Amino acid sequence: MSIHRRTRPAASVYAEKAIEVVIHLCGYSAILFIIAIFGFIGREGIGFLSTHIVGMFTQTSWNPTHDPADFGILALLAGTFWCVGLSLLISVPIGLGSAVYLSEFAPERTREILKIVVELLAAIPSVVWGFIGVMIVNPMLQALGAQVGLNGLNGAIVLALMTLPLLVSLGEDALRAVPDSYRQAATAMGATRWEMVWRVLMPAARRGLLVAVLLGVGRAVGETMAVLMATGNSVRIPTSVYDPVRTLTATIAAELGEAVRGGEHYQALFGLGVILFIITFFVNLIAEWTLRGNRST
Amino acid sequence: MNAPSPAPVVSAETLSLWYGSFRALNGVSFDVTHGEIVSLIGPSGCGKSTLIRCMNRMNDAPTNRIEGKLHVSGYDVQAKGTDVLALRRDVGMVFQRPNPLPLSIRENVLFGVRLHAKHLSKAESEALLQESLEDVGLWDQVKDRLERDAETLSLEARQKLCIARLLPLKPRVLLMDEPCSALDPDGIGAVEELMDRLRGRYTQIIVTHNMQQARRVSDRCMFMLMGELVEMSPTASLFTTPRDERTARYIEGRYG
Ligand SMILES: Nc1ncnc2c1ncn2[C@@H]1O[C@H](COP(=O)(O)OP(=O)(O)OP(=O)(O)O)[C@@H](O)[C@H]1O
Ligand SMILES: [Mg+2]
């Protein structure tokens, strides 16, 4: 080996070195991108946050173009958490239920087909989900008595549908990672399949399932186009599921085009971006910690 | 309630099992009386695990076909209407690799009763917990850390825990499939001692590859070969004066 290596042409040795360097750069580029993105958003947003932070959390209204402008983000935060929270109420039971079905109950063939369908679901673009919110969920909610069909509940339903594939496939992975010996032990003691799922698999896979939910939350918090189309875009703190709301992301997307570059409004939107970034960063961090804990035990 | 009856606790009559088209058990017949320890020996693949898995219906895959009769603890095991869950309460199983559930030591021991006895007072469950752990000789070792994860125990203690968790259900039969093969010599000794302590109270059927172990622990011994029960005799006589030529060759070490 070593003899062969020494006699190789210099060009090939250099090529190998170059490839190695490129691969290293690719690895580090992820970190670079994160820093660059945060730097870009932060440069515009942090200055604004440092001067307006108190107002953002004490003023109740978001009127960035008024004179004087109001930059209260409580209603926007409420809109985001309202939609995400409601969507979890829908997606977690359905998603984990499907994961249990796929991993424990479905015959092999059904399982394979359903997994493909779930993956297809994940490939549907955000804007198409927005359409579904406007064209399908909207009239359905009106038929159920909502005055405005584009509202928080509509956004939540669309978000739930969008996060389901993630929940199902990560949840299924978590359940299938539970060793078969646990299933055998429970079965041999006279547990029914449901008792086995509920008393053994759920606790055994709890961290993996929690990670699935957290990553779903991260995805839902950051989702923009579909909620922009489905929520009705009205800045307010919701008191009913039929109230239209507006999320942080929808605000940025809707207003960035009309904000004067470098102006106060423009900077305020970047401030929202920083807050959004912090929220998703922490959600993902908690998911990562949960996963770590899993490995160490 | 579980007073030993004169009838055999396990009784098989020309029991055969096919995995698809492969015949893994071939007309096996035998009886086991309550309280005895029976060891099951034979070369790898001869159907030992298959046989004991039949006894608590762990062989229920739709591609498996079973013929013949099998009665265990009063249940007609293969009959359509048999309550499998109740059968499994009476017939516990210990596996080759200790497999405590990912729960605390306490919850592992009480898992079975929580499934089968819906209303259990705190005092009752604590009594069962202590009694079961004392029976397997773990109580002193774990009484101060019952809330700890069962997986923190040593391999030997985990296997004892897997036996302890069967006891609160007051089973009649304990099936053990190579219960010592993952343990070191000390662990083997400890588990064999435990089997001896449980002798008489429970019927124990033990699959083992270790002929010394079969000689040490069992009252009677079954030798299987290619799905057939070749011989079942009192352990001492099977190893000293086997009735069948094939048994003799096996215990002399001429099969794999
Ligand atoms: N689920 C199954 N499907 C098909 N064949 C099987 C299945 N389980 C076991 N077999 C086959 O049945 C035969 C008996 O298997 P079994 O596990 O009962 O043997 P064993 O005596 O326990 O062997 P070992 O000592 O290696 O554990 C083997 O030839 C095995 O390959
Ligand atoms: Mg076996």
Coordinates of C-alpha atoms and ligand atoms in Angstrom, one line a residue:
Chain A
M1 CA 0.0 0.0 0.0
S2 CA 2.5 2.6 1.1
I3 CA 4.9 1.8 -1.8
H4 CA 2.0 2.2 -4.2
R5 CA 1.1 5.5 -2.6
R6 CA 4.5 7.0 -2.9
T7 CA 4.7 6.3 -6.6
R8 CA 1.3 7.9 -7.4
P9 CA 1.4 10.9 -9.7
A10 CA 1.5 14.2 -7.8
A11 CA -1.6 15.5 -9.6
S12 CA -3.7 12.7 -8.1
V13 CA -2.4 13.3 -4.7
Y14 CA -3.2 17.0 -5.0
A15 CA -6.7 16.2 -6.3
E16 CA -7.3 14.1 -3.3
K17 CA -6.2 16.8 -1.0
A18 CA -8.4 19.3 -2.8
I19 CA -11.4 17.0 -2.4
E20 CA -10.7 16.6 1.3
V21 CA -10.6 20.4 1.7
V22 CA -13.8 20.9 -0.2
I23 CA -15.6 18.2 1.9
H24 CA -14.4 19.9 5.1
L25 CA -15.6 23.3 3.8
C26 CA -19.0 21.7 3.1
G27 CA -19.2 20.6 6.6
Y28 CA -18.3 23.9 8.1
S29 CA -20.5 25.8 5.6
A30 CA -23.6 24.8 7.6
I31 CA -22.2 26.7 10.6
L32 CA -21.2 29.6 8.3
F33 CA -24.6 29.8 6.8
I34 CA -26.3 30.0 10.2
I35 CA -23.9 32.7 11.3
A36 CA -24.4 34.6 8.1
I37 CA -28.1 34.4 8.2
F38 CA -28.3 35.5 11.8
G39 CA -25.8 38.2 11.1
F40 CA -27.9 39.5 8.2
I41 CA -31.2 39.4 10.1
G42 CA -29.5 40.6 13.3
R43 CA -27.8 43.6 11.6
E44 CA -31.2 45.0 10.6
G45 CA -33.2 43.8 13.5
I46 CA -31.1 43.9 16.7
G47 CA -30.8 47.7 16.6
F48 CA -34.5 48.0 16.4
L49 CA -35.1 45.5 19.2
S50 CA -32.7 47.2 21.5
T51 CA -34.6 50.5 21.3
H52 CA -38.2 49.2 21.0
I53 CA -38.1 46.0 23.0
V54 CA -40.3 47.4 25.9
G55 CA -42.9 48.9 23.5
M56 CA -43.1 45.6 21.5
F57 CA -44.2 43.8 24.6
T58 CA -46.3 46.5 26.2
Q59 CA -48.2 48.1 23.3
T60 CA -51.2 46.1 22.3
S61 CA -51.5 47.1 18.6
W62 CA -49.3 46.6 15.6
N63 CA -49.5 49.7 13.5
P64 CA -46.1 50.1 12.0
T65 CA -47.2 52.7 9.4
H66 CA -49.1 55.0 11.7
D67 CA -47.6 58.2 13.0
P68 CA -46.6 57.6 15.7
A69 CA -46.2 53.9 14.9
D70 CA -47.2 51.1 17.3
F71 CA -45.0 48.0 17.3
G72 CA -46.8 45.8 19.9
I73 CA -46.2 42.2 18.9
L74 CA -48.3 40.5 21.6
A75 CA -51.1 39.9 19.1
L76 CA -48.7 38.5 16.6
L77 CA -47.1 36.2 19.1
A78 CA -50.6 35.2 20.3
G79 CA -51.5 34.5 16.6
T80 CA -48.5 32.3 16.1
F81 CA -48.9 30.3 19.4
W82 CA -52.7 30.1 18.9
C83 CA -52.3 28.5 15.5
V84 CA -49.5 26.2 16.5
G85 CA -51.2 25.2 19.7
L86 CA -54.5 24.4 18.0
S87 CA -52.7 22.6 15.2
L88 CA -50.9 20.4 17.8
L89 CA -54.3 19.5 19.3
I90 CA -55.2 18.1 15.9
S91 CA -51.9 16.7 14.7
V92 CA -50.4 15.0 17.8
P93 CA -53.3 12.6 18.4
I94 CA -53.7 11.8 14.7
G95 CA -50.0 11.8 13.9
L96 CA -49.0 9.6 16.8
G97 CA -52.0 7.4 16.3
S98 CA -51.0 6.8 12.7
A99 CA -47.4 6.2 13.8
V100 CA -48.7 3.5 16.2
Y101 CA -50.9 2.0 13.5
L102 CA -48.0 1.9 10.9
S103 CA -45.5 0.5 13.3
E104 CA -47.6 -2.0 15.3
F105 CA -50.8 -2.9 13.5
A106 CA -50.5 -2.4 9.8
P107 CA -49.7 -5.4 7.6
E108 CA -46.4 -5.1 5.9
R109 CA -47.9 -4.1 2.5
T110 CA -50.3 -1.6 3.8
R111 CA -47.5 -0.1 5.8
E112 CA -45.3 0.4 2.7
I113 CA -48.1 2.0 0.7
L114 CA -49.0 4.3 3.5
K115 CA -45.5 5.4 4.1
I116 CA -45.2 6.4 0.4
V117 CA -48.5 8.4 0.7
V118 CA -47.2 10.1 3.8
E119 CA -44.0 11.0 2.0
L120 CA -46.0 12.4 -0.9
L121 CA -48.0 14.5 1.6
A122 CA -44.7 16.0 2.8
A123 CA -43.8 17.0 -0.7
I124 CA -46.8 19.2 -1.2
P125 CA -45.7 22.9 -1.4
S126 CA -46.7 25.3 1.2
V127 CA -48.7 27.5 -1.2
V128 CA -50.8 24.5 -2.2
W129 CA -51.7 24.0 1.4
G130 CA -52.7 27.6 1.4
F131 CA -55.0 27.0 -1.5
I132 CA -56.5 24.0 0.4
G133 CA -57.2 26.4 3.3
V134 CA -58.9 28.9 1.1
M135 CA -60.8 26.6 -1.2
I136 CA -61.7 23.7 1.0
V137 CA -61.4 24.4 4.7
N138 CA -62.8 27.9 4.3
P139 CA -66.3 26.9 3.0
M140 CA -66.3 23.9 5.4
L141 CA -65.8 26.2 8.4
Q142 CA -68.4 28.6 7.1
A143 CA -70.9 25.7 6.8
L144 CA -70.1 24.9 10.5
G145 CA -71.1 28.5 11.5
A146 CA -67.9 30.6 11.2
Q147 CA -68.6 34.1 10.0
V148 CA -65.2 34.2 8.4
G149 CA -63.9 30.9 7.1
L150 CA -60.3 32.2 7.0
N151 CA -59.4 32.2 10.6
G152 CA -57.2 30.8 13.3
L153 CA -58.8 27.4 13.2
N154 CA -58.4 27.2 9.4
G155 CA -54.7 28.0 9.8
A156 CA -54.4 25.4 12.5
I157 CA -56.0 22.7 10.4
V158 CA -53.7 23.5 7.5
L159 CA -50.7 23.6 9.8
A160 CA -51.7 20.2 11.3
L161 CA -52.0 18.7 7.9
M162 CA -48.6 20.1 7.0
T163 CA -46.8 18.8 10.1
L164 CA -48.5 15.4 10.1
P165 CA -46.0 13.7 7.7
L166 CA -43.1 14.7 9.9
L167 CA -44.9 13.5 13.1
V168 CA -45.9 10.2 11.5
S169 CA -42.6 9.3 10.0
L170 CA -40.5 10.4 13.0
G171 CA -43.0 8.8 15.4
E172 CA -42.9 5.6 13.5
D173 CA -39.1 5.5 13.5
A174 CA -39.2 6.1 17.3
L175 CA -41.6 3.2 17.9
R176 CA -39.8 0.8 15.6
A177 CA -36.5 1.6 17.4
V178 CA -38.0 0.0 20.5
P179 CA -36.5 -3.5 20.8
D180 CA -38.7 -6.4 20.0
S181 CA -37.7 -8.0 23.3
Y182 CA -40.0 -5.5 25.1
R183 CA -42.9 -6.5 22.9
Q184 CA -42.3 -10.2 23.6
A185 CA -42.0 -9.6 27.3
A186 CA -45.3 -7.7 27.4
T187 CA -47.1 -10.2 25.2
A188 CA -45.9 -13.2 27.1
M189 CA -47.3 -11.6 30.3
G190 CA -50.7 -11.4 28.8
A191 CA -50.8 -7.8 27.6
T192 CA -53.2 -7.1 24.7
R193 CA -51.6 -5.2 21.8
W194 CA -53.1 -2.0 23.1
E195 CA -51.8 -2.5 26.5
M196 CA -48.4 -3.2 25.1
V197 CA -48.5 0.0 23.0
W198 CA -49.8 2.1 25.8
R199 CA -47.8 0.8 28.8
V200 CA -44.6 -0.3 27.2
L201 CA -43.9 1.2 23.7
M202 CA -45.1 4.7 24.5
P203 CA -42.9 5.1 27.6
A204 CA -40.0 3.4 25.8
A205 CA -40.2 5.7 22.8
R206 CA -41.3 8.8 24.7
R207 CA -38.2 10.8 24.0
G208 CA -38.3 10.0 20.3
L209 CA -42.0 10.9 20.2
L210 CA -41.3 14.1 22.0
V211 CA -38.6 15.0 19.5
A212 CA -41.1 14.3 16.7
V213 CA -43.6 16.7 18.3
L214 CA -41.0 19.4 18.9
L215 CA -39.7 19.3 15.4
G216 CA -43.3 19.5 14.3
V217 CA -43.6 22.6 16.4
G218 CA -40.5 24.1 14.9
R219 CA -41.9 23.5 11.5
A220 CA -45.3 25.0 12.3
V221 CA -43.9 28.1 14.0
G222 CA -41.8 28.9 10.9
E223 CA -44.5 28.1 8.3
T224 CA -45.5 31.2 6.4
M225 CA -47.3 31.0 3.1
A226 CA -50.0 28.6 4.1
V227 CA -50.9 30.5 7.3
L228 CA -50.7 33.8 5.5
M229 CA -53.4 32.5 3.1
A230 CA -55.5 30.6 5.6
T231 CA -55.6 32.7 8.8
G232 CA -57.5 35.7 7.6
N233 CA -54.7 38.2 8.4
S234 CA -56.3 40.2 11.1
V235 CA -54.0 41.3 14.0
R236 CA -55.7 40.5 17.2
I237 CA -55.5 38.4 20.3
P238 CA -58.0 35.6 19.5
T239 CA -60.8 34.7 21.9
S240 CA -62.5 32.2 19.7
V241 CA -61.3 29.5 17.3
Y242 CA -63.2 31.3 14.6
D243 CA -61.3 34.6 15.1
P244 CA -59.1 35.6 12.2
V245 CA -55.5 36.0 13.4
R246 CA -52.1 37.0 12.0
T247 CA -48.8 35.2 12.8
L248 CA -45.3 36.6 13.0
T249 CA -44.3 34.9 9.8
A250 CA -47.3 36.1 7.9
T251 CA -46.6 39.7 9.1
I252 CA -43.1 39.6 7.7
A253 CA -44.2 38.1 4.4
A254 CA -47.1 40.5 3.9
E255 CA -45.4 43.7 4.9
L256 CA -41.8 43.4 3.8
G257 CA -42.6 44.3 0.2
E258 CA -44.2 47.6 1.2
A259 CA -41.8 48.7 3.9
V260 CA -39.3 51.3 2.9
R261 CA -35.8 49.8 2.8
G262 CA -33.9 50.8 5.9
G263 CA -36.8 52.5 7.5
E264 CA -38.2 51.9 10.9
H265 CA -41.0 49.5 9.6
Y266 CA -38.4 47.6 7.7
Q267 CA -36.2 47.2 10.7
A268 CA -39.2 46.2 12.8
L269 CA -39.9 43.3 10.5
F270 CA -36.3 42.2 10.8
G271 CA -36.8 42.4 14.6
L272 CA -39.7 40.0 14.2
G273 CA -37.4 37.8 12.2
V274 CA -34.9 37.7 15.1
I275 CA -37.7 36.8 17.5
L276 CA -38.9 34.0 15.2
F277 CA -35.3 32.8 14.9
I278 CA -34.9 32.7 18.7
I279 CA -38.2 30.8 19.1
T280 CA -37.4 28.1 16.5
F281 CA -33.8 27.9 17.7
F282 CA -35.0 27.1 21.2
V283 CA -37.5 24.6 20.1
N284 CA -34.9 22.8 18.1
L285 CA -32.4 23.0 20.9
I286 CA -34.8 21.3 23.3
A287 CA -35.4 18.7 20.7
E288 CA -31.7 18.1 20.4
W289 CA -31.3 17.9 24.2
T290 CA -34.1 15.4 24.4
L291 CA -32.4 13.3 21.7
R292 CA -29.1 13.5 23.5
G293 CA -30.6 12.3 26.8
N294 CA -32.0 9.4 24.8
R295 CA -28.6 8.3 23.7
S296 CA -26.9 8.5 27.0
T297 CA -29.4 6.3 28.8
Chain B
M1 CA -57.2 -21.7 44.4
N2 CA -54.1 -23.1 42.7
A3 CA -54.1 -26.3 44.7
P4 CA -52.1 -28.8 42.7
S5 CA -54.4 -31.2 41.0
P6 CA -53.5 -34.8 40.4
A7 CA -54.0 -34.2 36.6
P8 CA -50.8 -33.3 34.8
V9 CA -50.2 -29.6 34.5
V10 CA -48.9 -29.9 31.0
S11 CA -50.0 -32.6 28.6
A12 CA -49.2 -32.9 25.0
E13 CA -50.6 -35.5 22.6
T14 CA -49.1 -36.0 19.2
L15 CA -48.4 -32.3 18.9
S16 CA -47.0 -31.2 15.6
L17 CA -46.2 -27.8 14.3
W18 CA -45.4 -26.5 10.8
Y19 CA -43.7 -23.2 10.0
G20 CA -45.2 -22.8 6.5
S21 CA -44.3 -26.2 5.0
F22 CA -41.4 -26.9 7.4
R23 CA -42.3 -29.3 10.1
A24 CA -40.6 -28.2 13.3
L25 CA -42.5 -30.5 15.8
N26 CA -43.3 -34.0 14.9
G27 CA -45.9 -35.9 17.0
V28 CA -44.6 -34.9 20.4
S29 CA -46.4 -36.4 23.5
F30 CA -45.5 -36.0 27.1
D31 CA -47.0 -35.1 30.5
V32 CA -45.5 -32.9 33.2
T33 CA -46.8 -33.0 36.8
H34 CA -47.1 -30.0 39.0
G35 CA -44.1 -28.7 40.8
E36 CA -41.4 -30.6 38.9
I37 CA -38.5 -29.1 36.9
V38 CA -38.2 -30.5 33.5
S39 CA -35.2 -29.7 31.3
L40 CA -35.4 -29.8 27.5
I41 CA -32.2 -30.5 25.7
G42 CA -31.2 -31.2 22.1
P43 CA -29.1 -29.8 19.3
S44 CA -29.7 -26.4 17.9
G45 CA -32.8 -26.2 15.7
C46 CA -34.4 -29.4 17.0
G47 CA -37.5 -27.5 18.1
K48 CA -37.0 -26.8 21.8
S49 CA -38.0 -23.1 21.6
T50 CA -40.8 -24.0 19.3
L51 CA -42.2 -26.5 21.8
I52 CA -42.2 -24.2 24.8
R53 CA -43.5 -21.2 22.8
C54 CA -46.5 -23.3 22.0
M55 CA -47.4 -23.6 25.7
N56 CA -48.3 -20.0 26.0
R57 CA -49.3 -19.3 22.4
M58 CA -46.2 -17.3 21.5
N59 CA -46.3 -19.1 18.1
D60 CA -49.5 -17.6 16.8
A61 CA -48.3 -16.4 13.4
P62 CA -51.0 -17.1 10.7
T63 CA -48.5 -19.1 8.7
N64 CA -47.9 -21.6 11.5
R65 CA -50.1 -24.7 11.6
I66 CA -50.5 -26.8 14.7
E67 CA -52.0 -30.3 15.0
G68 CA -52.5 -32.6 18.0
K69 CA -53.6 -31.7 21.5
L70 CA -51.9 -29.5 24.1
H71 CA -53.3 -28.8 27.6
V72 CA -51.5 -26.5 29.9
S73 CA -52.8 -25.6 33.4
G74 CA -56.3 -26.7 32.5
Y75 CA -56.5 -24.8 29.2
D76 CA -57.0 -26.5 25.9
V77 CA -54.2 -24.3 24.4
Q78 CA -55.1 -24.6 20.7
A79 CA -58.9 -24.5 21.1
K80 CA -60.7 -21.6 19.4
G81 CA -62.3 -20.1 22.4
T82 CA -59.3 -20.3 24.7
D83 CA -58.6 -17.1 26.6
V84 CA -55.0 -16.5 25.6
L85 CA -54.5 -13.7 28.0
A86 CA -55.6 -15.8 30.9
L87 CA -53.5 -18.7 29.7
R88 CA -50.5 -16.4 29.7
R89 CA -51.2 -15.3 33.2
D90 CA -50.9 -18.9 34.3
V91 CA -48.0 -19.7 32.1
G92 CA -45.1 -17.3 32.4
M93 CA -42.1 -17.1 30.1
V94 CA -38.5 -16.1 30.7
F95 CA -36.3 -15.3 27.7
Q96 CA -32.7 -15.9 26.8
R97 CA -31.7 -12.3 27.0
P98 CA -33.0 -10.7 30.2
N99 CA -35.7 -8.3 28.9
P100 CA -37.0 -6.1 31.8
L101 CA -39.4 -3.5 30.5
P102 CA -38.2 0.1 30.3
L103 CA -39.9 1.0 33.6
S104 CA -38.8 1.2 37.2
I105 CA -38.0 -2.0 39.1
R106 CA -41.3 -1.7 41.0
E107 CA -43.3 -1.3 37.8
N108 CA -41.6 -4.2 36.2
V109 CA -42.6 -6.5 39.0
L110 CA -46.1 -5.2 39.1
F111 CA -46.6 -5.0 35.4
G112 CA -48.5 -8.3 35.1
V113 CA -50.8 -7.7 38.0
R114 CA -51.6 -4.2 36.8
L115 CA -52.7 -5.8 33.5
H116 CA -54.8 -8.6 35.0
A117 CA -56.1 -7.3 38.4
K118 CA -57.6 -3.9 37.7
H119 CA -58.1 -2.8 41.3
L120 CA -55.1 -3.4 43.5
S121 CA -54.7 -1.5 46.8
K122 CA -51.4 0.1 47.6
A123 CA -50.9 -2.4 50.5
E124 CA -51.7 -5.4 48.3
S125 CA -49.3 -4.3 45.6
E126 CA -46.5 -3.5 48.0
A127 CA -46.9 -6.9 49.6
L128 CA -46.8 -8.6 46.2
L129 CA -43.8 -6.6 45.3
Q130 CA -41.8 -7.5 48.3
E131 CA -42.9 -11.2 48.3
S132 CA -41.9 -11.6 44.6
L133 CA -38.5 -9.9 45.0
E134 CA -37.8 -11.9 48.1
D135 CA -38.7 -15.1 46.3
V136 CA -36.0 -14.4 43.7
G137 CA -33.5 -13.2 46.3
L138 CA -33.4 -9.6 45.0
W139 CA -35.3 -7.8 47.8
D140 CA -32.3 -6.9 50.0
Q141 CA -30.4 -5.7 46.9
V142 CA -33.1 -3.4 45.5
K143 CA -35.4 -2.5 48.3
D144 CA -33.9 1.0 48.5
R145 CA -34.0 1.7 44.8
L146 CA -37.3 0.4 43.6
E147 CA -37.9 3.5 41.6
R148 CA -34.7 3.1 39.6
D149 CA -34.8 2.0 36.0
A150 CA -34.7 -1.8 35.8
E151 CA -32.0 -1.5 33.1
T152 CA -29.5 -0.2 35.7
L153 CA -29.3 -3.7 37.3
S154 CA -26.7 -6.2 36.5
L155 CA -27.5 -8.9 33.9
E156 CA -28.0 -11.5 36.5
A157 CA -30.3 -9.3 38.6
R158 CA -32.2 -8.4 35.5
Q159 CA -32.9 -12.0 34.7
K160 CA -34.0 -12.6 38.3
L161 CA -36.3 -9.6 37.9
C162 CA -37.7 -11.2 34.8
I163 CA -38.6 -14.2 36.9
A164 CA -39.9 -12.1 39.8
R165 CA -42.3 -10.2 37.5
L166 CA -44.1 -13.5 36.7
L167 CA -44.7 -14.4 40.3
P168 CA -47.3 -11.9 41.4
L169 CA -49.7 -13.5 38.9
K170 CA -49.4 -16.8 40.8
P171 CA -48.6 -18.7 37.7
R172 CA -48.6 -22.5 37.6
V173 CA -45.9 -23.0 34.9
L174 CA -42.7 -21.1 34.2
L175 CA -41.2 -21.6 30.8
M176 CA -37.6 -20.6 30.5
D177 CA -35.8 -20.6 27.2
E178 CA -32.1 -20.8 27.9
P179 CA -32.4 -18.4 30.9
C180 CA -28.7 -18.6 31.8
S181 CA -27.0 -18.4 28.4
A182 CA -26.4 -14.7 28.7
L183 CA -25.0 -15.0 32.3
D184 CA -21.5 -15.5 33.7
P185 CA -20.8 -18.6 36.0
D186 CA -21.8 -16.7 39.1
G187 CA -25.1 -15.6 37.5
I188 CA -25.8 -19.1 36.3
G189 CA -25.2 -20.5 39.8
A190 CA -27.5 -17.9 41.3
V191 CA -30.3 -18.5 38.8
E192 CA -30.0 -22.3 39.3
E193 CA -30.3 -21.8 43.0
L194 CA -33.4 -19.8 42.4
M195 CA -35.0 -22.5 40.2
D196 CA -34.3 -24.9 43.0
R197 CA -36.0 -22.6 45.5
L198 CA -39.1 -22.4 43.4
R199 CA -39.2 -26.2 42.9
G200 CA -42.5 -27.6 44.0
R201 CA -44.4 -24.3 44.0
Y202 CA -44.2 -23.8 40.3
T203 CA -43.8 -26.2 37.4
Q204 CA -40.6 -25.2 35.5
I205 CA -39.7 -26.2 32.0
I206 CA -36.2 -25.2 31.1
V207 CA -34.6 -25.2 27.7
T208 CA -30.8 -25.5 28.0
H209 CA -27.8 -26.2 25.9
N210 CA -25.8 -26.9 29.0
M211 CA -26.1 -30.6 29.9
Q212 CA -24.4 -30.0 33.3
Q213 CA -27.1 -27.6 34.1
A214 CA -29.9 -30.0 33.1
R215 CA -28.3 -32.6 35.4
R216 CA -28.0 -30.1 38.2
V217 CA -31.5 -28.7 38.2
S218 CA -34.0 -30.9 36.6
D219 CA -36.1 -33.8 38.0
R220 CA -36.8 -35.1 34.5
C221 CA -35.2 -34.4 31.2
M222 CA -36.5 -34.4 27.6
F223 CA -34.2 -35.0 24.7
M224 CA -35.4 -33.7 21.3
L225 CA -34.0 -34.3 17.8
M226 CA -35.3 -32.9 14.6
G227 CA -38.7 -32.0 16.0
E228 CA -39.2 -35.4 17.7
L229 CA -39.2 -36.1 21.4
V230 CA -36.8 -39.0 21.5
E231 CA -36.8 -39.7 25.2
M232 CA -38.2 -38.3 28.5
S233 CA -36.7 -39.9 31.6
P234 CA -35.8 -39.0 35.2
T235 CA -32.7 -36.8 34.7
A236 CA -30.3 -39.2 36.5
S237 CA -31.3 -42.2 34.4
L238 CA -31.3 -40.2 31.1
F239 CA -27.7 -39.3 31.6
T240 CA -26.5 -42.6 33.0
T241 CA -28.6 -45.2 31.3
P242 CA -30.4 -43.6 28.3
R243 CA -33.1 -45.7 26.8
D244 CA -32.5 -44.5 23.2
E245 CA -29.4 -45.0 21.2
R246 CA -29.7 -41.4 19.9
T247 CA -29.8 -40.0 23.4
A248 CA -26.7 -41.9 24.2
R249 CA -24.9 -40.5 21.2
Y250 CA -26.0 -36.9 22.0
I251 CA -24.9 -36.9 25.6
E252 CA -21.6 -38.4 24.6
G253 CA -21.3 -35.3 22.4
R254 CA -21.5 -36.8 19.0
Y255 CA -24.1 -34.3 17.6
G256 CA -23.2 -30.6 17.1
Ligands
LIG1 N1 -40.7 -18.4 12.9 C1 -40.1 -19.4 12.2 N2 -40.4 -19.6 10.9 C2 -39.8 -20.6 10.2 N3 -39.0 -21.5 10.7 C3 -38.7 -21.3 12.0 C4 -39.2 -20.3 12.8 N4 -38.8 -20.4 14.1 C5 -38.0 -21.5 14.1 N5 -37.9 -22.1 12.8 C6 -37.2 -23.3 12.5 O1 -37.7 -24.3 13.2 C7 -36.6 -25.2 13.7 C8 -36.7 -25.2 15.2 O2 -36.4 -24.0 15.8 P1 -36.3 -23.7 17.3 O3 -36.1 -22.3 17.5 O4 -37.5 -24.3 18.0 O5 -35.0 -24.6 17.7 P2 -34.3 -24.7 19.0 O6 -34.2 -26.1 19.4 O7 -34.8 -23.7 20.0 O8 -32.8 -24.2 18.6 P3 -31.7 -23.4 19.4 O9 -31.1 -24.3 20.3 O10 -30.8 -22.9 18.4 O11 -32.4 -22.3 20.1 C9 -35.4 -24.6 13.2 O12 -34.9 -25.3 12.1 C10 -35.7 -23.2 12.8 O13 -34.9 -22.7 11.8
MG2 MG -34.1 -21.9 20.9

